[in-house]
Tab-separated table of C-alpha atoms in Angstrom:
chain	number	residue	atom	x	y	z
A	1	MET	CA	53.128	44.732	-4.718
A	2	ASP	CA	51.365	44.646	-1.033
A	3	GLN	CA	52.184	41.798	0.281
A	4	ARG	CA	49.089	41.401	2.174
A	5	PHE	CA	46.978	40.018	-0.401
A	6	ASP	CA	43.699	38.999	0.705
A	7	VAL	CA	44.217	35.186	0.056
A	8	THR	CA	40.356	34.398	1.036
A	9	GLY	CA	39.697	37.027	-1.026
A	10	ARG	CA	41.319	35.900	-4.444
A	11	PHE	CA	40.116	32.210	-3.881
A	12	ALA	CA	36.988	33.099	-2.681
A	13	ASP	CA	35.116	31.009	-4.827
A	14	GLY	CA	37.033	27.704	-3.921
A	15	ALA	CA	40.629	25.939	-3.880
A	16	GLN	CA	39.697	23.737	-6.997
A	17	TYR	CA	40.720	24.714	-10.903
A	18	ILE	CA	38.675	22.962	-13.214
A	19	ALA	CA	37.982	23.949	-16.823
A	20	GLY	CA	39.285	27.989	-16.384
A	21	ARG	CA	37.623	28.910	-12.947
A	22	LEU	CA	37.833	28.529	-9.282
A	23	ARG	CA	35.006	25.961	-7.314
A	24	GLN	CA	34.332	24.732	-4.281
A	25	GLY	CA	35.562	21.441	-2.965
A	26	GLY	CA	32.519	18.857	-2.988
A	27	SER	CA	33.966	16.094	-0.048
A	28	GLY	CA	32.492	17.995	2.912
A	29	GLY	CA	35.733	18.092	4.628
A	30	THR	CA	37.862	21.232	4.894
A	31	HIS	CA	41.424	22.249	5.072
A	32	THR	CA	43.154	25.622	6.766
A	33	VAL	CA	46.520	26.433	5.017
A	34	VAL	CA	48.559	27.603	7.822
A	35	ASP	CA	51.531	30.199	8.234
A	36	PRO	CA	54.217	28.022	9.739
A	37	ALA	CA	56.186	30.826	10.613
A	38	THR	CA	53.389	32.005	13.099
A	39	GLY	CA	50.913	29.120	13.328
A	40	GLU	CA	48.159	31.562	12.342
A	41	GLN	CA	44.907	30.293	9.758
A	42	VAL	CA	45.495	32.183	6.336
A	43	TYR	CA	43.210	30.518	4.054
A	44	ASN	CA	40.363	27.896	4.767
A	45	TYR	CA	38.686	25.734	2.173
A	46	ARG	CA	36.660	23.105	1.010
A	47	LEU	CA	38.599	19.785	-0.294
A	48	ALA	CA	38.372	17.844	-3.416
A	49	GLY	CA	36.828	14.658	-3.189
A	50	PRO	CA	36.255	11.889	-5.649
A	51	ASP	CA	33.560	13.841	-8.008
A	52	ASP	CA	35.604	17.042	-8.180
A	53	VAL	CA	38.386	14.393	-9.636
A	54	ASP	CA	36.146	12.660	-12.053
A	55	THR	CA	34.507	16.351	-13.081
A	56	ALA	CA	38.827	17.636	-13.428
A	57	VAL	CA	39.204	14.619	-15.623
A	58	ALA	CA	36.109	15.338	-17.716
A	59	ALA	CA	37.409	18.852	-18.346
A	60	ALA	CA	40.758	17.450	-19.356
A	61	GLU	CA	39.276	15.015	-21.963
A	62	ALA	CA	37.296	16.925	-23.439
A	63	ALA	CA	40.370	20.020	-23.807
A	64	PHE	CA	42.449	17.044	-24.994
A	65	PRO	CA	41.560	16.705	-28.273
A	66	GLU	CA	42.124	20.517	-29.436
A	67	TRP	CA	45.687	20.776	-27.223
A	68	ALA	CA	46.533	17.693	-29.244
A	69	GLY	CA	45.761	19.190	-32.326
A	70	ALA	CA	47.346	22.141	-32.170
A	71	THR	CA	50.841	22.588	-34.061
A	72	PRO	CA	53.888	22.490	-31.937
A	73	GLY	CA	54.258	26.516	-32.970
A	74	GLU	CA	50.728	26.934	-31.363
A	75	ARG	CA	51.609	25.191	-27.994
A	76	SER	CA	55.140	27.111	-27.932
A	77	ASP	CA	53.525	30.730	-28.265
A	78	ALA	CA	50.878	29.673	-25.635
A	79	LEU	CA	53.817	28.921	-23.415
A	80	HIS	CA	55.976	31.845	-24.142
A	81	ARG	CA	52.640	34.254	-23.113
A	82	PHE	CA	52.495	31.443	-19.920
A	83	ALA	CA	55.799	32.761	-19.024
A	84	ALA	CA	55.540	36.327	-19.549
A	85	ALA	CA	52.584	36.198	-17.415
A	86	LEU	CA	54.228	34.193	-14.493
A	87	THR	CA	56.670	37.459	-15.083
A	88	GLU	CA	54.163	39.462	-14.465
A	89	ARG	CA	53.266	37.850	-11.056
A	90	ALA	CA	56.666	37.229	-9.966
A	91	ASP	CA	56.539	39.044	-6.456
A	92	GLU	CA	53.056	37.915	-5.589
A	93	LEU	CA	53.751	34.213	-6.669
A	94	ALA	CA	57.092	35.031	-4.144
A	95	TYR	CA	55.139	36.106	-1.300
A	96	ALA	CA	52.531	33.414	-1.717
A	97	GLU	CA	55.090	30.521	-1.438
A	98	SER	CA	56.725	31.981	1.436
A	99	LEU	CA	53.053	32.250	3.204
A	100	GLN	CA	52.578	29.051	2.826
A	101	CYS	CA	55.632	27.499	3.004
A	102	GLY	CA	57.466	29.328	5.774
A	103	LYS	CA	60.233	29.779	3.131
A	104	PRO	CA	62.468	33.002	3.378
A	105	ILE	CA	61.401	35.300	1.195
A	106	LYS	CA	65.256	35.508	-0.412
A	107	LEU	CA	64.716	31.779	-1.660
A	108	SER	CA	61.461	32.539	-2.861
A	109	THR	CA	62.175	35.248	-4.935
A	110	GLU	CA	65.848	34.023	-5.925
A	111	PHE	CA	65.391	30.315	-6.251
A	112	ASP	CA	61.535	29.066	-6.973
A	113	VAL	CA	60.194	31.573	-8.738
A	114	PRO	CA	62.753	32.322	-11.321
A	115	GLY	CA	62.760	28.553	-11.607
A	116	SER	CA	59.525	28.361	-12.179
A	117	ILE	CA	59.407	31.099	-14.416
A	118	ASP	CA	62.487	29.715	-16.558
A	119	ASN	CA	60.950	25.788	-16.804
A	120	THR	CA	57.906	27.798	-18.520
A	121	ALA	CA	60.446	29.456	-20.854
A	122	PHE	CA	62.405	25.918	-21.598
A	123	PHE	CA	59.252	24.124	-22.382
A	124	ALA	CA	57.990	27.030	-24.962
A	125	GLY	CA	60.895	26.534	-27.098
A	126	ALA	CA	61.214	22.678	-26.448
A	127	ALA	CA	57.082	22.242	-27.425
A	128	ARG	CA	59.028	23.181	-30.732
A	129	HIS	CA	61.579	20.191	-31.152
A	130	LEU	CA	59.308	17.183	-30.321
A	131	GLU	CA	60.144	14.515	-33.241
A	132	GLY	CA	60.825	10.982	-33.905
A	133	ARG	CA	63.949	9.480	-35.738
A	134	ALA	CA	64.239	10.323	-39.303
A	135	ALA	CA	62.398	7.781	-41.954
A	136	ALA	CA	64.328	5.623	-43.708
A	137	GLU	CA	63.701	2.066	-45.666
A	138	TYR	CA	64.818	-0.377	-42.798
A	139	SER	CA	63.380	-3.248	-45.076
A	140	GLY	CA	64.116	-2.643	-48.103
A	141	ASP	CA	60.287	-2.182	-49.143
A	142	HIS	CA	58.814	0.337	-46.702
A	143	THR	CA	59.628	3.506	-45.595
A	144	SER	CA	59.209	3.836	-41.561
A	145	TYR	CA	58.988	6.879	-39.681
A	146	VAL	CA	58.202	7.405	-35.863
A	147	ARG	CA	55.894	10.125	-34.474
A	148	ARG	CA	55.925	11.324	-31.036
A	149	GLU	CA	51.947	11.786	-29.581
A	150	PRO	CA	50.426	12.901	-26.544
A	151	ILE	CA	49.464	10.203	-24.342
A	152	GLY	CA	46.036	11.852	-23.254
A	153	VAL	CA	45.357	13.479	-19.672
A	154	ILE	CA	48.314	12.977	-16.958
A	155	GLY	CA	47.234	13.118	-13.157
A	156	SER	CA	49.663	14.365	-11.125
A	157	ILE	CA	50.000	14.661	-7.658
A	158	ALA	CA	52.711	16.732	-6.191
A	159	PRO	CA	54.158	17.697	-2.748
A	160	TRP	CA	54.124	20.548	-0.337
A	161	ASN	CA	57.953	21.613	-0.364
A	162	TYR	CA	58.530	22.825	-3.651
A	163	PRO	CA	54.789	23.685	-4.312
A	164	LEU	CA	55.471	26.098	-7.362
A	165	GLN	CA	58.376	24.188	-8.727
A	166	MET	CA	56.684	21.579	-8.836
A	167	ALA	CA	53.623	22.572	-10.289
A	168	ALA	CA	56.034	23.836	-13.509
A	169	TRP	CA	57.749	20.174	-13.027
A	170	LYS	CA	54.184	18.706	-13.530
A	171	VAL	CA	52.792	20.992	-15.840
A	172	LEU	CA	54.925	21.779	-18.523
A	173	PRO	CA	56.543	18.844	-20.320
A	174	ALA	CA	52.794	17.499	-19.993
A	175	ILE	CA	51.104	20.036	-22.007
A	176	ALA	CA	54.346	21.266	-24.048
A	177	ALA	CA	53.558	17.296	-25.611
A	178	GLY	CA	50.550	18.133	-25.887
A	179	ASN	CA	48.697	16.680	-22.985
A	180	THR	CA	46.307	17.856	-20.760
A	181	ILE	CA	46.728	17.995	-16.993
A	182	VAL	CA	44.995	17.098	-13.383
A	183	LEU	CA	47.174	18.376	-10.883
A	184	LYS	CA	46.994	17.355	-7.161
A	185	PRO	CA	48.842	19.762	-5.410
A	186	ALA	CA	49.354	18.820	-1.269
A	187	GLU	CA	46.591	19.990	0.628
A	188	LEU	CA	49.049	22.068	3.054
A	189	THR	CA	49.914	24.173	0.209
A	190	PRO	CA	47.997	24.650	-2.856
A	191	LEU	CA	47.749	28.285	-3.136
A	192	THR	CA	50.669	28.662	-5.611
A	193	SER	CA	49.195	25.933	-8.290
A	194	LEU	CA	46.032	27.391	-7.792
A	195	MET	CA	48.110	30.959	-9.448
A	196	PHE	CA	50.078	29.003	-11.870
A	197	ALA	CA	46.650	27.237	-13.212
A	198	GLN	CA	45.225	30.607	-13.335
A	199	ALA	CA	47.972	32.405	-15.051
A	200	ALA	CA	48.090	29.850	-17.301
A	201	THR	CA	44.260	30.310	-18.766
A	202	GLU	CA	45.189	34.423	-18.747
A	203	ALA	CA	47.975	33.001	-21.369
A	204	GLY	CA	45.121	31.847	-23.565
A	205	ILE	CA	46.156	28.218	-22.460
A	206	PRO	CA	42.150	26.487	-23.467
A	207	ASP	CA	40.503	25.786	-20.434
A	208	GLY	CA	40.825	22.360	-19.269
A	209	VAL	CA	44.265	22.103	-20.246
A	210	VAL	CA	45.574	23.083	-16.932
A	211	ASN	CA	43.658	21.622	-14.046
A	212	VAL	CA	43.711	21.520	-10.203
A	213	VAL	CA	41.945	19.612	-7.317
A	214	SER	CA	42.878	20.251	-3.713
A	215	GLY	CA	42.094	17.426	-1.646
A	216	THR	CA	44.034	14.864	0.605
A	217	GLY	CA	45.791	11.755	-0.704
A	218	PRO	CA	42.965	8.873	0.024
A	219	ASP	CA	40.271	11.224	-1.321
A	220	ALA	CA	41.551	12.872	-4.426
A	221	GLY	CA	44.557	11.355	-5.089
A	222	GLU	CA	43.776	7.793	-4.940
A	223	ARG	CA	40.804	8.352	-7.081
A	224	LEU	CA	43.238	11.025	-9.490
A	225	VAL	CA	45.418	7.908	-9.758
A	226	ALA	CA	43.454	5.137	-10.652
A	227	HIS	CA	40.830	6.891	-12.982
A	228	PRO	CA	40.574	4.926	-15.838
A	229	GLY	CA	40.201	8.399	-17.889
A	230	VAL	CA	43.806	9.451	-16.501
A	231	ALA	CA	46.467	7.995	-19.043
A	232	MET	CA	49.400	8.323	-16.948
A	233	THR	CA	50.612	9.244	-13.649
A	234	SER	CA	52.972	11.463	-12.340
A	235	PHE	CA	54.233	11.593	-8.365
A	236	THR	CA	56.539	13.138	-6.571
A	237	GLY	CA	56.301	12.520	-2.523
A	238	SER	CA	57.812	9.767	-0.288
A	239	THR	CA	59.138	6.027	-0.969
A	240	ALA	CA	56.145	5.047	1.129
A	241	VAL	CA	53.600	6.796	-0.399
A	242	GLY	CA	55.123	5.949	-3.959
A	243	LYS	CA	54.371	2.433	-3.736
A	244	ARG	CA	50.933	2.960	-2.820
A	245	VAL	CA	50.533	4.778	-6.240
A	246	ALA	CA	52.231	2.145	-8.229
A	247	GLU	CA	49.670	-0.440	-7.012
A	248	LEU	CA	46.809	2.095	-7.882
A	249	ALA	CA	48.305	2.714	-11.673
A	250	ILE	CA	48.852	-0.450	-12.402
A	251	SER	CA	45.087	-1.331	-11.609
A	252	THR	CA	44.234	0.433	-14.864
A	253	VAL	CA	47.969	-0.167	-16.439
A	254	LYS	CA	48.783	3.158	-16.620
A	255	ARG	CA	51.913	4.764	-17.315
A	256	LEU	CA	53.669	5.450	-14.641
A	257	HIS	CA	56.618	8.108	-13.389
A	258	LEU	CA	57.529	8.307	-9.729
A	259	GLU	CA	59.913	10.593	-7.484
A	260	LEU	CA	60.509	9.351	-4.630
A	261	GLY	CA	62.781	10.309	-1.730
A	262	GLY	CA	66.421	10.579	-1.262
A	263	LYS	CA	69.150	10.733	1.036
A	264	ALA	CA	71.980	12.259	-0.721
A	265	PRO	CA	75.514	11.556	0.545
A	266	PHE	CA	77.926	14.231	0.361
A	267	VAL	CA	81.359	12.916	-0.318
A	268	VAL	CA	84.813	14.349	0.579
A	269	PHE	CA	87.788	13.266	-0.627
A	270	ASP	CA	91.483	14.002	1.602
A	271	ASP	CA	92.078	16.570	-1.265
A	272	ALA	CA	88.985	18.353	-1.275
A	273	ASP	CA	88.788	22.174	-0.769
A	274	LEU	CA	87.853	22.187	3.019
A	275	GLU	CA	86.421	25.631	2.786
A	276	ALA	CA	84.266	25.149	-0.170
A	277	ALA	CA	83.169	21.536	1.037
A	278	ALA	CA	81.827	23.408	4.325
A	279	HIS	CA	80.224	25.548	2.975
A	280	GLY	CA	78.498	23.107	0.434
A	281	ALA	CA	77.677	21.115	3.044
A	282	VAL	CA	75.797	23.860	4.970
A	283	ALA	CA	74.133	25.318	2.095
A	284	GLY	CA	73.016	21.933	0.595
A	285	ALA	CA	71.899	20.562	3.770
A	286	LEU	CA	69.316	23.370	5.272
A	287	ILE	CA	68.484	24.892	1.732
A	288	ASN	CA	64.325	24.803	2.159
A	289	THR	CA	65.105	24.305	5.740
A	290	GLY	CA	66.191	20.783	4.626
A	291	GLN	CA	62.877	20.152	2.850
A	292	ASP	CA	64.461	18.563	-0.307
A	293	CYS	CA	64.653	15.467	-1.575
A	294	THR	CA	67.951	16.244	-3.031
A	295	ALA	CA	69.623	17.969	0.230
A	296	ALA	CA	72.714	16.885	1.134
A	297	THR	CA	72.116	14.422	4.557
A	298	ARG	CA	74.805	12.777	5.206
A	299	ALA	CA	78.485	13.949	4.805
A	300	TYR	CA	81.377	11.123	4.618
A	301	VAL	CA	84.408	12.782	5.051
A	302	GLN	CA	87.949	11.089	4.617
A	303	ARG	CA	90.148	11.149	7.988
A	304	PRO	CA	92.847	13.588	7.174
A	305	LEU	CA	89.728	15.936	6.907
A	306	TYR	CA	87.431	15.070	9.437
A	307	ASP	CA	88.028	16.771	12.560
A	308	ALA	CA	88.839	20.219	10.213
A	309	PHE	CA	85.435	19.540	8.355
A	310	VAL	CA	82.644	18.994	11.552
A	311	ALA	CA	84.286	22.266	12.860
A	312	ALA	CA	83.621	24.374	10.105
A	313	VAL	CA	80.702	22.923	9.358
A	314	ALA	CA	79.655	23.962	13.121
A	315	ASP	CA	80.953	27.339	13.055
A	316	LEU	CA	78.759	28.204	9.976
A	317	MET	CA	75.742	26.642	11.406
A	318	ALA	CA	75.637	28.947	14.369
A	319	SER	CA	76.129	31.568	12.479
A	320	VAL	CA	73.093	30.978	10.383
A	321	ARG	CA	69.774	33.402	10.776
A	322	LEU	CA	66.385	32.190	11.802
A	323	GLY	CA	63.581	34.336	11.769
A	324	ASP	CA	60.686	35.917	9.591
A	325	PRO	CA	60.542	34.556	6.149
A	326	PHE	CA	59.743	37.876	5.125
A	327	ASP	CA	62.960	39.487	6.636
A	328	PRO	CA	64.842	39.902	3.500
A	329	HIS	CA	68.422	39.255	6.318
A	330	THR	CA	66.868	35.539	7.321
A	331	ASP	CA	68.622	32.712	6.189
A	332	LEU	CA	66.344	29.795	7.769
A	333	GLY	CA	62.390	29.846	7.835
A	334	PRO	CA	60.123	27.263	9.742
A	335	LEU	CA	59.636	23.537	8.683
A	336	VAL	CA	56.451	23.318	6.755
A	337	SER	CA	54.176	22.317	10.015
A	338	HIS	CA	54.484	21.760	13.779
A	339	THR	CA	53.874	18.038	12.820
A	340	GLN	CA	57.209	17.823	10.205
A	341	ARG	CA	58.747	20.077	13.300
A	342	ASP	CA	58.333	17.388	15.893
A	343	ARG	CA	58.751	14.401	13.386
A	344	VAL	CA	62.588	15.782	12.721
A	345	ALA	CA	63.113	16.437	16.169
A	346	ASP	CA	61.553	12.982	17.345
A	347	ILE	CA	64.269	11.511	14.949
A	348	VAL	CA	67.011	13.717	16.312
A	349	GLU	CA	66.099	13.043	20.210
A	350	ARG	CA	66.494	9.324	19.254
A	351	ALA	CA	69.905	9.632	17.680
A	352	ARG	CA	70.706	11.019	21.038
A	353	GLY	CA	71.043	7.355	22.592
A	354	TYR	CA	73.742	6.922	19.960
A	355	ALA	CA	75.504	9.654	18.660
A	356	THR	CA	76.784	13.193	19.067
A	357	VAL	CA	74.912	16.514	18.608
A	358	VAL	CA	77.281	19.116	18.124
A	359	THR	CA	75.051	21.967	17.868
A	360	GLY	CA	71.027	22.440	16.650
A	361	GLY	CA	69.093	19.779	17.617
A	362	THR	CA	66.573	22.116	19.434
A	363	ALA	CA	63.760	24.610	18.315
A	364	PRO	CA	64.076	28.333	19.215
A	365	GLY	CA	62.661	30.073	22.325
A	366	GLY	CA	61.196	33.472	22.129
A	367	ASP	CA	58.927	35.325	19.394
A	368	LEU	CA	60.140	31.978	17.010
A	369	ALA	CA	58.474	29.881	20.099
A	370	ARG	CA	55.194	30.244	17.944
A	371	GLY	CA	56.599	28.842	14.596
A	372	ALA	CA	57.946	25.615	13.211
A	373	TYR	CA	61.212	26.354	13.721
A	374	TYR	CA	64.568	24.127	14.338
A	375	ARG	CA	67.647	25.262	14.822
A	376	PRO	CA	70.466	23.656	12.297
A	377	THR	CA	71.678	20.356	13.464
A	378	LEU	CA	74.720	18.929	13.255
A	379	VAL	CA	75.066	14.693	14.231
A	380	THR	CA	78.223	13.098	14.516
A	381	GLY	CA	79.174	9.114	15.911
A	382	ALA	CA	76.231	7.801	14.034
A	383	ALA	CA	76.719	4.285	13.031
A	384	GLN	CA	76.123	3.283	9.361
A	385	ASP	CA	73.058	1.632	10.119
A	386	SER	CA	71.432	3.860	12.322
A	387	GLU	CA	67.776	5.741	11.769
A	388	ILE	CA	69.894	9.042	11.159
A	389	VAL	CA	71.878	7.714	8.664
A	390	GLN	CA	69.532	5.436	6.649
A	391	SER	CA	66.293	7.567	7.063
A	392	GLU	CA	64.601	10.529	5.405
A	393	ILE	CA	64.791	13.369	7.649
A	394	PHE	CA	63.603	16.041	6.068
A	395	GLY	CA	64.674	18.623	8.177
A	396	PRO	CA	67.464	20.954	8.845
A	397	VAL	CA	69.375	18.436	9.653
A	398	LEU	CA	73.346	16.889	8.646
A	399	VAL	CA	75.311	14.051	9.897
A	400	VAL	CA	78.684	13.325	9.509
A	401	LEU	CA	81.027	9.985	9.577
A	402	PRO	CA	84.552	9.496	8.670
A	403	PHE	CA	85.807	6.778	6.080
A	404	ASP	CA	89.552	5.841	5.090
A	405	SER	CA	89.852	4.545	1.694
A	406	ASP	CA	88.725	5.809	-1.711
A	407	ASP	CA	86.372	2.330	-1.769
A	408	GLU	CA	84.902	3.218	1.752
A	409	GLY	CA	83.579	6.179	0.571
A	410	ILE	CA	81.952	5.270	-2.421
A	411	ALA	CA	80.441	2.083	-0.877
A	412	LEU	CA	79.508	4.018	2.128
A	413	ALA	CA	77.583	6.398	-0.034
A	414	ASN	CA	75.854	3.966	-1.785
A	415	ASP	CA	74.434	2.197	1.212
A	416	THR	CA	71.059	3.114	1.478
A	417	PRO	CA	68.074	2.350	-0.608
A	418	TYR	CA	67.900	5.626	-2.711
A	419	GLY	CA	69.656	6.998	-5.507
A	420	LEU	CA	68.248	10.255	-5.706
A	421	ALA	CA	71.793	12.758	-5.792
A	422	ALA	CA	74.759	12.640	-4.483
A	423	SER	CA	77.596	14.551	-4.919
A	424	ALA	CA	81.658	14.328	-4.070
A	425	TRP	CA	84.912	17.204	-3.225
A	426	SER	CA	88.069	16.717	-4.831
A	427	ARG	CA	90.807	18.108	-6.806
A	428	ASP	CA	91.450	14.776	-8.554
A	429	VAL	CA	89.695	14.908	-12.160
A	430	TYR	CA	90.215	11.203	-12.119
A	431	ARG	CA	88.865	10.547	-7.966
A	432	ALA	CA	85.953	12.794	-9.208
A	433	ASN	CA	85.431	11.245	-12.479
A	434	ARG	CA	85.558	7.647	-10.265
A	435	ALA	CA	82.900	8.939	-7.934
A	436	SER	CA	80.307	10.170	-10.755
A	437	ARG	CA	80.331	6.980	-12.264
A	438	GLU	CA	80.022	4.594	-9.229
A	439	ILE	CA	77.700	6.422	-6.987
A	440	LYS	CA	74.078	5.089	-7.915
A	441	ALA	CA	71.929	8.439	-8.006
A	442	GLY	CA	70.407	9.936	-11.093
A	443	CYS	CA	72.450	13.192	-10.286
A	444	VAL	CA	76.353	13.381	-9.291
A	445	TRP	CA	77.391	16.685	-8.392
A	446	ILE	CA	80.918	17.170	-8.518
A	447	ASN	CA	82.297	19.710	-5.946
A	448	ASP	CA	78.888	21.974	-5.621
A	449	HIS	CA	75.284	20.397	-4.265
A	450	ILE	CA	71.916	21.506	-5.334
A	451	PRO	CA	72.382	23.863	-8.356
A	452	ILE	CA	69.615	22.523	-11.040
A	453	ILE	CA	69.109	23.587	-14.823
A	454	SER	CA	66.040	23.359	-16.599
A	455	GLU	CA	67.596	22.023	-19.862
A	456	MET	CA	69.348	19.134	-17.457
A	457	PRO	CA	66.765	16.284	-15.917
A	458	HIS	CA	65.968	15.653	-12.698
A	459	GLY	CA	64.829	11.945	-11.184
A	460	GLY	CA	66.665	8.944	-9.533
A	461	MET	CA	67.099	5.239	-9.164
A	462	ARG	CA	66.369	2.314	-6.922
A	463	ALA	CA	63.973	3.685	-3.896
A	464	SER	CA	64.345	7.153	-5.835
A	465	GLY	CA	61.865	5.968	-8.207
A	466	PHE	CA	62.162	6.332	-11.690
A	467	GLY	CA	61.604	8.697	-14.566
A	468	LYS	CA	62.572	12.499	-15.503
A	469	ASP	CA	61.294	15.799	-14.401
A	470	MET	CA	62.637	18.817	-16.585
A	471	SER	CA	64.717	19.068	-20.329
A	472	ALA	CA	63.705	17.537	-22.936
A	473	TYR	CA	64.355	13.911	-21.604
A	474	SER	CA	60.994	14.522	-19.521
A	475	PHE	CA	59.170	14.438	-23.104
A	476	GLU	CA	60.178	10.203	-22.907
A	477	GLU	CA	57.858	10.210	-20.116
A	478	TYR	CA	54.935	12.419	-21.597
A	479	THR	CA	54.919	10.908	-25.165
A	480	GLN	CA	53.614	7.621	-27.263
A	481	VAL	CA	55.830	6.520	-29.670
A	482	LYS	CA	54.189	5.174	-32.595
A	483	HIS	CA	55.815	3.468	-35.706
A	484	VAL	CA	54.050	4.571	-38.843
A	485	MET	CA	55.768	1.543	-42.149
A	486	PHE	CA	54.133	2.308	-45.432
A	487	ASP	CA	54.543	0.195	-48.519
A	488	ASN	CA	56.407	1.169	-51.437
A	489	THR	CA	56.216	-1.785	-53.905
A	490	ALA	CA	52.483	-1.420	-54.607
A	491	VAL	CA	52.582	-4.996	-54.774
A	492	VAL	CA	49.396	-7.179	-54.338
A	493	ARG	CA	50.941	-10.329	-53.408
A	494	LYS	CA	54.169	-9.694	-51.191
A	495	ASP	CA	56.894	-12.876	-51.319
A	496	TRP	CA	56.174	-13.267	-47.314
A	497	HIS	CA	52.836	-13.908	-47.843
A	498	ARG	CA	53.441	-18.023	-48.975
A	499	THR	CA	54.812	-17.983	-45.147
A	500	VAL	CA	51.081	-17.900	-44.315
A	501	PHE	CA	49.252	-19.203	-47.677
A	502	GLY	CA	50.507	-20.489	-51.126
A	503	ASP	CA	53.569	-21.355	-52.551
A	504	ARG	CA	56.478	-18.457	-54.003
A	505	GLN	CA	55.277	-17.061	-56.732
A	506	THR	CA	57.469	-17.910	-59.868
């Protein structure tokens, strides 16, 4: 594949994908996709406005009866074809993802793209297993059973950190369950969401089942969430914006799924494998340049290992190679934008007033100065209630704090508003099991941090939101449970009728 495919030519007809075709946005505003590694413009497009959202929702409503009425086998077959179509485009998807996000190409090719294809294949199989509980005569006189039915049109909003994977996480369970969808990707990174939707059409999924509107939150996002034709909203993003989404969704009493911010603790007990924990901390903190809501952001290390852990992590961070995302040897790419880089840098600069920056804490010079790069950063000496410990940074920054007792370590891990992900490191099965029970997070890894699999759910608690992406558990978000009850007696006048009128029959 030519890694320099013509993005402007590919999307010349616009960055909105509605009823199976690209079209221009109608808001009157434009946005430019920028390569964060160079600052160069990649693609300029017209943004979606409220009218485009209305058109997309209408297309999804029109497609819903046919798609909802398809058999599970028919939807499964279509999703298998979808997975094959994505596989054919794997290199191109990886290139586009790295171009718009600045991800190292090895991350796009080994994580983002294969993970999205695997998700598609998983939901192709899961589409055949949507079922309620077995029928039974719970009242004695009736047979009851439960149907799982699609909800209708889903309005989903995805973030900029994993555009392809988030498109998959939003679209796949929704359509596998028989819904149709309008997806709003972040305006910074619409390219792979559009390519994902195009592949769905090419796989034979009917026009209007998967639609994409590329616009800003205030113009396109708020209209999508509040739209009376949208039956459910799924949002992934910051907790602050999630609160606004919830306010809008409740105005039309629609179902809501929120996957919000995180501040994942990384708890290292004194019997942990030090080398494994140090490697895990660097990988877990720096994945996607730290722009991951489950990234390891605050490491709590029991005091006997604390100094050695800090030294090992500092050495490993110093070895991380920043560079061109398309160089296969690059370990760390830029942040998604200069604005995001500057936000991260500002948090670290403020922390210098109350903590120690052990390594990093600067933007590189030379050829990389054009891009939104920031060095891997290790901070110690911060107080538990400080900004750098409590606030989501979304950059390549790890804070390390010591603890003494196991009770203290678990208490510190739980001492933020968030509850998305965490990890605990110990050779003691009882210690690790206690941590998995008591740490308040939707996912707790033991002796690892970050891996995800399609078969298992992803989602948080507390300020990190509610509901699940991936796995069969995600169908709880995208289906309506209906109780159906059949009378088995053929009796005209039931005994219970006397509670409303008449007397007991003798």
